[in-house]
Amino acid sequence: MASEQFATLESHQYDVLVIGSGGAGLRAAVQAASSGVKVGIIGKSLLGKAHTVMAEGGVAASLGNLDPWDGWETHFYDTMRSGHFINNYQMVELFAKEAAERVLELEEWGAVFDRTPEGKIMQRPFGAHTFRRLAHIGDRTGMELLRTLQYKAISQDITVHQEVTITKLLLDGDGRIAGALAYYRSTGKFVLFRAKAIVLATGGWGKIYKVTSNSWESTGDGASLAFRAGAELMDMEMVQFHPTGMVWPPGVRGLLVTEGVRGEGGLLYNSEGDRFMLKYDPERKELSSRDVVARSIFKEVQAGRGTPHGGAWLDITHKGPEFIKRKLPGMYEQYLTLADVDITKEKFEVAPTCHYTMGGVRVEAESCATNIPGLFAAGEVACGLHGANRLGGNSLADLLVFGRRAGDGALEYVQDHTSLPQVSESDVEQEMNRVLKPFSVSNGENPYLLHEQLQEIMSDHAGIVRDGPMLEDGLAKLTDLQIRAQNVGVTGSRVYNPGWHAVFEVQSMLTLAELIVRGALARKESRGAHWRTDYPDELSEVGQWNYVQDLDGDAVRVREVAVPSMPPELSQLFDRGVAPGVYASQQQAKEK
Amino acid sequence: MSEEIVLSIFRGDAAGGQEVEYRVPLTPGMVVLDAVHQVQAHQAQDLAVRWNCKAAHCGSCGAEINGRPKLLCKTRLDDYVGETVHIRPMQTFPIIKDLVADVSWNYEVAKKVPAFQPAVPVPFQMQQFDVDRIQEFHHCIECFLCQDVCHVLRDHNAKDQYFGPRFMVKMAEFEMHPRDGGDRVPMLAHEAGLNMCNVTKCCTEVCPQHIRITDNAIIPLKERVADQYWDPLRALFKKKKAPAATEQSVQG
């Protein structure tokens, strides 16, 4: 195939280019467009289809509509504790303070949350949140959030490019972000985006694992592109396994069962009918944090007390059909149509499923700036808010708070950097050749099968349970697979060719899989979602580090970087042994 | 040992094409999208299909299965035992390739829908009872199967005269919001082409989210248009005063 010329390339120029059209990307674009700069947004799929639609349970914000003792301090407290204190406290503080305002903003833009009897936004309890905190719309909160932002965005002056794959981030001679090379998925034609600033909002990489709740898009393209361009990635070992995914039939294995089922009163049992969470976390029981519940189910199955297809029973029948259909309509429909199970009448099987990647691009808390000038990151692709374990409902609030902040960060940057950086012709032409190469490989490796093998390796070697030798074996297998992937070949034309698209996704996932394993090897302790049987305890000397990875030439470099330490006014919140809101209510009771 | 299912999948583009047969081993609970993925991974790498969540949340994988508009991810293969499963792209929109249709027209229409206009500042006071009927409209996953089946768009290709059922639902969502201060009735009566719908309810039948599009969105909107434009009593008073604000069950 003849190489293509830089001169004839379709090209677009923006002040702020947002890559990713999920919740964080849309929120960033809305923010950037509010001040009149030229904003473009790129999505890998159609607008309104991003993985954000899969979020079910709710968006966490201390509105205090049901529990007036809730406030930002308690949300901060819960988030830091569940993150096992390797979170960036500055991000958590901004987040806890701003989430409520961001939720009300959605209401102003047309989102319709479920209501309390007083007519306020309803909030449901969720794992490891001290108070009832998750604003929700039945069990389809993510869809409401995405749709609201989607219609808000198209009512503004924002250009949307749908079904576009970015293959490379381009820097100018000074190492400043200058644009991105991409192709339209529908035609296969290349397109060059030049921009003064770029916001990455490309989501996570849950598709690295075999059993996953993630949609096809979650292949970590943005994190991988940023890494190759020189960005620092952090806490890559931290992968969340959600306790409750569907188990049977095989085609739906891993599909999410919202935490809302437990939030609304669902109980977990093993095959012997024991409510095992009473044993693992007598205080919080089914509403313990996700890492704890997922490990508990895993341990029950390992001990031979699993359900027929290797999970636990979840039972919510005691709440009655009317309640279930009202509060969990999606779950009711999902089990009925896909598994022939009526959850209003019978218990159902659940097992852990890969759900979220806490690690990602290292960012500055206030502006979401990365170490590459002009590159910002928000949402699941970024790292720092969730630490070693994300709380349910915090990801939707994350998108809103840091999507907005990244939009502002990019705006501020383009006000100081008014010139459009140059892109190098030879970089672009070299990249076009690389992207087209799979068409000229005959009898090459099949990208779909490489992906399956990657998922097997990561599930076996870097899943919910890990140890040193297991990780070392995994790394060796990944290295082999990376070599084979260089010889990937595709058939057919460039027109809407999913086999060709899969090539770049597999490359992204192979890059990030290696970082997960290297991070997991480096962190010689168990903390949050990272569970090593050879280092079963949380160790304070290891807990003072974040593991930061970047490229040193072609080699991956892993560094220990100190976790930012909290100022006294924040650290003292953890000295009382109870959440700030609980403490305040106890104090008031004493005074009475 | 395992049973096989025969899929006949349209392969081609705007220049033409035909159905091609593929055989796939059947596993318990398999949906059509699983089978299409099997074909992609093992027999036809470049087979074009649009999908995202495989959980009926995103509405990407709308297509026509044995002539019926359906989501590939929600259609069980055990409903077709002993039959060949014919899969074609949505016919109301131009084809890109194989099972992928060019649905960009819908996104152009979406831009014309006037945004929600809050009449009072947030936080809103609204009872669940008041939001129940619009929350139904929020279930829409924008799969465009209702647009695909709508005969105004499908048979008469009147895309320049009617926004289609999806956008009647969207306009109903804003129009019936207890705190909305906008008035979309003139647009419904004219540019949006609400009168083009003759309530055959085909859209309601194919909606995978079970939204009662015709009964709960389109007919009440038609009533609003009739009230504003055809009510003889109102016509009499119209000259004397501006049209009354939209009725609301709760006052802000």
PDB file of N, CA and C in Angstrom, chain B residues 45-100:
ATOM      1  N   GLN B  45     -12.487 -11.527   9.785  1.00  0.00           N
ATOM      2  CA  GLN B  45     -11.930 -10.452  10.630  1.00  0.00           C
ATOM      3  C   GLN B  45     -12.504  -9.070  10.349  1.00  0.00           C
ATOM      4  N   ASP B  46     -12.827  -8.825   9.076  1.00  0.00           N
ATOM      5  CA  ASP B  46     -13.224  -7.463   8.701  1.00  0.00           C
ATOM      6  C   ASP B  46     -14.742  -7.278   8.693  1.00  0.00           C
ATOM      7  N   LEU B  47     -15.480  -8.238   9.212  1.00  0.00           N
ATOM      8  CA  LEU B  47     -16.937  -8.114   9.285  1.00  0.00           C
ATOM      9  C   LEU B  47     -17.294  -6.901  10.163  1.00  0.00           C
ATOM     10  N   ALA B  48     -17.994  -5.944   9.565  1.00  0.00           N
ATOM     11  CA  ALA B  48     -18.276  -4.698  10.286  1.00  0.00           C
ATOM     12  C   ALA B  48     -19.567  -4.811  11.086  1.00  0.00           C
ATOM     13  N   VAL B  49     -19.457  -4.556  12.372  1.00  0.00           N
ATOM     14  CA  VAL B  49     -20.621  -4.506  13.261  1.00  0.00           C
ATOM     15  C   VAL B  49     -20.330  -3.441  14.300  1.00  0.00           C
ATOM     16  N   ARG B  50     -21.373  -2.702  14.671  1.00  0.00           N
ATOM     17  CA  ARG B  50     -21.197  -1.673  15.687  1.00  0.00           C
ATOM     18  C   ARG B  50     -21.715  -2.215  17.007  1.00  0.00           C
ATOM     19  N   TRP B  51     -20.942  -2.080  18.057  1.00  0.00           N
ATOM     20  CA  TRP B  51     -21.404  -2.510  19.381  1.00  0.00           C
ATOM     21  C   TRP B  51     -20.547  -1.812  20.424  1.00  0.00           C
ATOM     22  N   ASN B  52     -21.035  -1.727  21.645  1.00  0.00           N
ATOM     23  CA  ASN B  52     -20.215  -1.197  22.729  1.00  0.00           C
ATOM     24  C   ASN B  52     -20.327  -2.038  23.992  1.00  0.00           C
ATOM     25  N   CYS B  53     -21.530  -2.054  24.590  1.00  0.00           N
ATOM     26  CA  CYS B  53     -21.599  -2.551  25.969  1.00  0.00           C
ATOM     27  C   CYS B  53     -21.991  -4.019  26.053  1.00  0.00           C
ATOM     28  N   LYS B  54     -22.655  -4.522  25.061  1.00  0.00           N
ATOM     29  CA  LYS B  54     -23.187  -5.897  25.073  1.00  0.00           C
ATOM     30  C   LYS B  54     -24.077  -6.148  26.290  1.00  0.00           C
ATOM     31  N   ALA B  55     -24.777  -5.113  26.725  1.00  0.00           N
ATOM     32  CA  ALA B  55     -25.638  -5.241  27.892  1.00  0.00           C
ATOM     33  C   ALA B  55     -26.937  -4.457  27.710  1.00  0.00           C
ATOM     34  N   ALA B  56     -27.233  -4.075  26.474  1.00  0.00           N
ATOM     35  CA  ALA B  56     -28.464  -3.342  26.158  1.00  0.00           C
ATOM     36  C   ALA B  56     -28.557  -1.995  26.882  1.00  0.00           C
ATOM     37  N   HIS B  57     -27.410  -1.402  27.197  1.00  0.00           N
ATOM     38  CA  HIS B  57     -27.411  -0.071  27.818  1.00  0.00           C
ATOM     39  C   HIS B  57     -27.063   1.034  26.821  1.00  0.00           C
ATOM     40  N   CYS B  58     -26.315   0.682  25.758  1.00  0.00           N
ATOM     41  CA  CYS B  58     -25.732   1.744  24.935  1.00  0.00           C
ATOM     42  C   CYS B  58     -26.487   1.963  23.628  1.00  0.00           C
ATOM     43  N   GLY B  59     -27.180   0.935  23.140  1.00  0.00           N
ATOM     44  CA  GLY B  59     -27.969   1.091  21.920  1.00  0.00           C
ATOM     45  C   GLY B  59     -27.143   1.211  20.656  1.00  0.00           C
ATOM     46  N   SER B  60     -25.977   0.576  20.604  1.00  0.00           N
ATOM     47  CA  SER B  60     -25.136   0.674  19.403  1.00  0.00           C
ATOM     48  C   SER B  60     -25.460  -0.387  18.359  1.00  0.00           C
ATOM     49  N   CYS B  61     -25.961  -1.556  18.800  1.00  0.00           N
ATOM     50  CA  CYS B  61     -25.963  -2.727  17.915  1.00  0.00           C
ATOM     51  C   CYS B  61     -27.322  -3.004  17.278  1.00  0.00           C
ATOM     52  N   GLY B  62     -28.081  -1.956  17.021  1.00  0.00           N
ATOM     53  CA  GLY B  62     -29.352  -2.149  16.335  1.00  0.00           C
ATOM     54  C   GLY B  62     -29.142  -2.667  14.921  1.00  0.00           C
ATOM     55  N   ALA B  63     -29.938  -3.652  14.537  1.00  0.00           N
ATOM     56  CA  ALA B  63     -29.878  -4.210  13.178  1.00  0.00           C
ATOM     57  C   ALA B  63     -31.206  -4.910  12.928  1.00  0.00           C
ATOM     58  N   GLU B  64     -31.332  -5.573  11.779  1.00  0.00           N
ATOM     59  CA  GLU B  64     -32.592  -6.263  11.488  1.00  0.00           C
ATOM     60  C   GLU B  64     -32.352  -7.759  11.450  1.00  0.00           C
ATOM     61  N   ILE B  65     -33.030  -8.457  12.357  1.00  0.00           N
ATOM     62  CA  ILE B  65     -32.872  -9.902  12.460  1.00  0.00           C
ATOM     63  C   ILE B  65     -34.152 -10.546  11.933  1.00  0.00           C
ATOM     64  N   ASN B  66     -34.004 -11.337  10.899  1.00  0.00           N
ATOM     65  CA  ASN B  66     -35.157 -11.906  10.190  1.00  0.00           C
ATOM     66  C   ASN B  66     -36.227 -10.830   9.943  1.00  0.00           C
ATOM     67  N   GLY B  67     -35.747  -9.672   9.532  1.00  0.00           N
ATOM     68  CA  GLY B  67     -36.638  -8.587   9.131  1.00  0.00           C
ATOM     69  C   GLY B  67     -37.157  -7.707  10.252  1.00  0.00           C
ATOM     70  N   ARG B  68     -36.834  -8.050  11.515  1.00  0.00           N
ATOM     71  CA  ARG B  68     -37.330  -7.264  12.644  1.00  0.00           C
ATOM     72  C   ARG B  68     -36.207  -6.408  13.225  1.00  0.00           C
ATOM     73  N   PRO B  69     -36.449  -5.107  13.435  1.00  0.00           N
ATOM     74  CA  PRO B  69     -35.418  -4.276  14.083  1.00  0.00           C
ATOM     75  C   PRO B  69     -35.205  -4.723  15.532  1.00  0.00           C
ATOM     76  N   LYS B  70     -33.963  -5.074  15.865  1.00  0.00           N
ATOM     77  CA  LYS B  70     -33.653  -5.574  17.205  1.00  0.00           C
ATOM     78  C   LYS B  70     -32.230  -5.193  17.592  1.00  0.00           C
ATOM     79  N   LEU B  71     -31.950  -5.293  18.905  1.00  0.00           N
ATOM     80  CA  LEU B  71     -30.571  -5.166  19.372  1.00  0.00           C
ATOM     81  C   LEU B  71     -29.911  -6.536  19.263  1.00  0.00           C
ATOM     82  N   LEU B  72     -28.730  -6.596  18.644  1.00  0.00           N
ATOM     83  CA  LEU B  72     -28.034  -7.881  18.495  1.00  0.00           C
ATOM     84  C   LEU B  72     -27.656  -8.458  19.861  1.00  0.00           C
ATOM     85  N   CYS B  73     -27.409  -7.574  20.843  1.00  0.00           N
ATOM     86  CA  CYS B  73     -26.928  -8.047  22.146  1.00  0.00           C
ATOM     87  C   CYS B  73     -28.041  -8.567  23.035  1.00  0.00           C
ATOM     88  N   LYS B  74     -29.285  -8.319  22.642  1.00  0.00           N
ATOM     89  CA  LYS B  74     -30.387  -8.680  23.527  1.00  0.00           C
ATOM     90  C   LYS B  74     -31.249  -9.774  22.898  1.00  0.00           C
ATOM     91  N   THR B  75     -30.840 -10.223  21.706  1.00  0.00           N
ATOM     92  CA  THR B  75     -31.641 -11.217  20.999  1.00  0.00           C
ATOM     93  C   THR B  75     -31.015 -12.586  21.168  1.00  0.00           C
ATOM     94  N   ARG B  76     -31.748 -13.450  21.847  1.00  0.00           N
ATOM     95  CA  ARG B  76     -31.219 -14.778  22.159  1.00  0.00           C
ATOM     96  C   ARG B  76     -31.318 -15.690  20.947  1.00  0.00           C
ATOM     97  N   LEU B  77     -30.281 -16.484  20.725  1.00  0.00           N
ATOM     98  CA  LEU B  77     -30.312 -17.406  19.589  1.00  0.00           C
ATOM     99  C   LEU B  77     -31.244 -18.581  19.826  1.00  0.00           C
ATOM    100  N   ASP B  78     -31.524 -18.888  21.101  1.00  0.00           N
ATOM    101  CA  ASP B  78     -32.443 -20.011  21.315  1.00  0.00           C
ATOM    102  C   ASP B  78     -33.886 -19.665  20.914  1.00  0.00           C
ATOM    103  N   ASP B  79     -34.129 -18.397  20.556  1.00  0.00           N
ATOM    104  CA  ASP B  79     -35.434 -18.049  19.980  1.00  0.00           C
ATOM    105  C   ASP B  79     -35.522 -18.464  18.512  1.00  0.00           C
ATOM    106  N   TYR B  80     -34.423 -18.909  17.925  1.00  0.00           N
ATOM    107  CA  TYR B  80     -34.386 -19.198  16.485  1.00  0.00           C
ATOM    108  C   TYR B  80     -33.955 -20.633  16.196  1.00  0.00           C
ATOM    109  N   VAL B  81     -34.235 -21.554  17.124  1.00  0.00           N
ATOM    110  CA  VAL B  81     -33.780 -22.934  16.948  1.00  0.00           C
ATOM    111  C   VAL B  81     -34.375 -23.511  15.655  1.00  0.00           C
ATOM    112  N   GLY B  82     -33.489 -24.109  14.844  1.00  0.00           N
ATOM    113  CA  GLY B  82     -33.946 -24.728  13.595  1.00  0.00           C
ATOM    114  C   GLY B  82     -34.138 -23.747  12.454  1.00  0.00           C
ATOM    115  N   GLU B  83     -33.919 -22.439  12.720  1.00  0.00           N
ATOM    116  CA  GLU B  83     -34.087 -21.448  11.653  1.00  0.00           C
ATOM    117  C   GLU B  83     -32.726 -20.879  11.271  1.00  0.00           C
ATOM    118  N   THR B  84     -32.615 -20.431  10.039  1.00  0.00           N
ATOM    119  CA  THR B  84     -31.451 -19.625   9.682  1.00  0.00           C
ATOM    120  C   THR B  84     -31.706 -18.214  10.210  1.00  0.00           C
ATOM    121  N   VAL B  85     -30.661 -17.602  10.791  1.00  0.00           N
ATOM    122  CA  VAL B  85     -30.817 -16.255  11.329  1.00  0.00           C
ATOM    123  C   VAL B  85     -30.256 -15.260  10.314  1.00  0.00           C
ATOM    124  N   HIS B  86     -31.163 -14.514   9.689  1.00  0.00           N
ATOM    125  CA  HIS B  86     -30.732 -13.526   8.703  1.00  0.00           C
ATOM    126  C   HIS B  86     -30.483 -12.197   9.399  1.00  0.00           C
ATOM    127  N   ILE B  87     -29.301 -11.634   9.216  1.00  0.00           N
ATOM    128  CA  ILE B  87     -28.963 -10.366   9.882  1.00  0.00           C
ATOM    129  C   ILE B  87     -28.575  -9.334   8.832  1.00  0.00           C
ATOM    130  N   ARG B  88     -29.288  -8.215   8.865  1.00  0.00           N
ATOM    131  CA  ARG B  88     -29.015  -7.132   7.919  1.00  0.00           C
ATOM    132  C   ARG B  88     -28.942  -5.810   8.682  1.00  0.00           C
ATOM    133  N   PRO B  89     -28.307  -4.805   8.101  1.00  0.00           N
ATOM    134  CA  PRO B  89     -28.254  -3.510   8.788  1.00  0.00           C
ATOM    135  C   PRO B  89     -29.619  -2.829   8.759  1.00  0.00           C
ATOM    136  N   MET B  90     -29.808  -1.798   9.583  1.00  0.00           N
ATOM    137  CA  MET B  90     -31.046  -1.018   9.550  1.00  0.00           C
ATOM    138  C   MET B  90     -31.213  -0.434   8.151  1.00  0.00           C
ATOM    139  N   GLN B  91     -32.417  -0.556   7.610  1.00  0.00           N
ATOM    140  CA  GLN B  91     -32.646  -0.224   6.199  1.00  0.00           C
ATOM    141  C   GLN B  91     -33.003   1.241   5.959  1.00  0.00           C
ATOM    142  N   THR B  92     -33.386   1.943   7.029  1.00  0.00           N
ATOM    143  CA  THR B  92     -33.848   3.321   6.852  1.00  0.00           C
ATOM    144  C   THR B  92     -32.685   4.299   6.638  1.00  0.00           C
ATOM    145  N   PHE B  93     -31.486   3.844   6.989  1.00  0.00           N
ATOM    146  CA  PHE B  93     -30.318   4.715   6.887  1.00  0.00           C
ATOM    147  C   PHE B  93     -29.361   4.173   5.826  1.00  0.00           C
ATOM    148  N   PRO B  94     -28.534   5.047   5.246  1.00  0.00           N
ATOM    149  CA  PRO B  94     -27.573   4.566   4.244  1.00  0.00           C
ATOM    150  C   PRO B  94     -26.606   3.561   4.868  1.00  0.00           C
ATOM    151  N   ILE B  95     -26.169   2.611   4.097  1.00  0.00           N
ATOM    152  CA  ILE B  95     -25.230   1.620   4.627  1.00  0.00           C
ATOM    153  C   ILE B  95     -23.806   2.166   4.567  1.00  0.00           C
ATOM    154  N   ILE B  96     -22.993   1.802   5.575  1.00  0.00           N
ATOM    155  CA  ILE B  96     -21.551   2.043   5.481  1.00  0.00           C
ATOM    156  C   ILE B  96     -20.900   0.742   5.015  1.00  0.00           C
ATOM    157  N   LYS B  97     -21.060  -0.282   5.853  1.00  0.00           N
ATOM    158  CA  LYS B  97     -20.531  -1.594   5.455  1.00  0.00           C
ATOM    159  C   LYS B  97     -21.178  -2.692   6.310  1.00  0.00           C
ATOM    160  N   ASP B  98     -21.465  -3.812   5.715  1.00  0.00           N
ATOM    161  CA  ASP B  98     -21.997  -4.997   6.386  1.00  0.00           C
ATOM    162  C   ASP B  98     -23.201  -4.642   7.281  1.00  0.00           C
ATOM    163  N   LEU B  99     -23.009  -4.705   8.618  1.00  0.00           N
ATOM    164  CA  LEU B  99     -24.137  -4.454   9.518  1.00  0.00           C
ATOM    165  C   LEU B  99     -24.159  -3.015  10.030  1.00  0.00           C
ATOM    166  N   VAL B 100     -23.264  -2.201   9.535  1.00  0.00           N
ATOM    167  CA  VAL B 100     -23.140  -0.830  10.058  1.00  0.00           C
ATOM    168  C   VAL B 100     -23.827   0.173   9.132  1.00  0.00           C
TER     169      VAL B 100
END
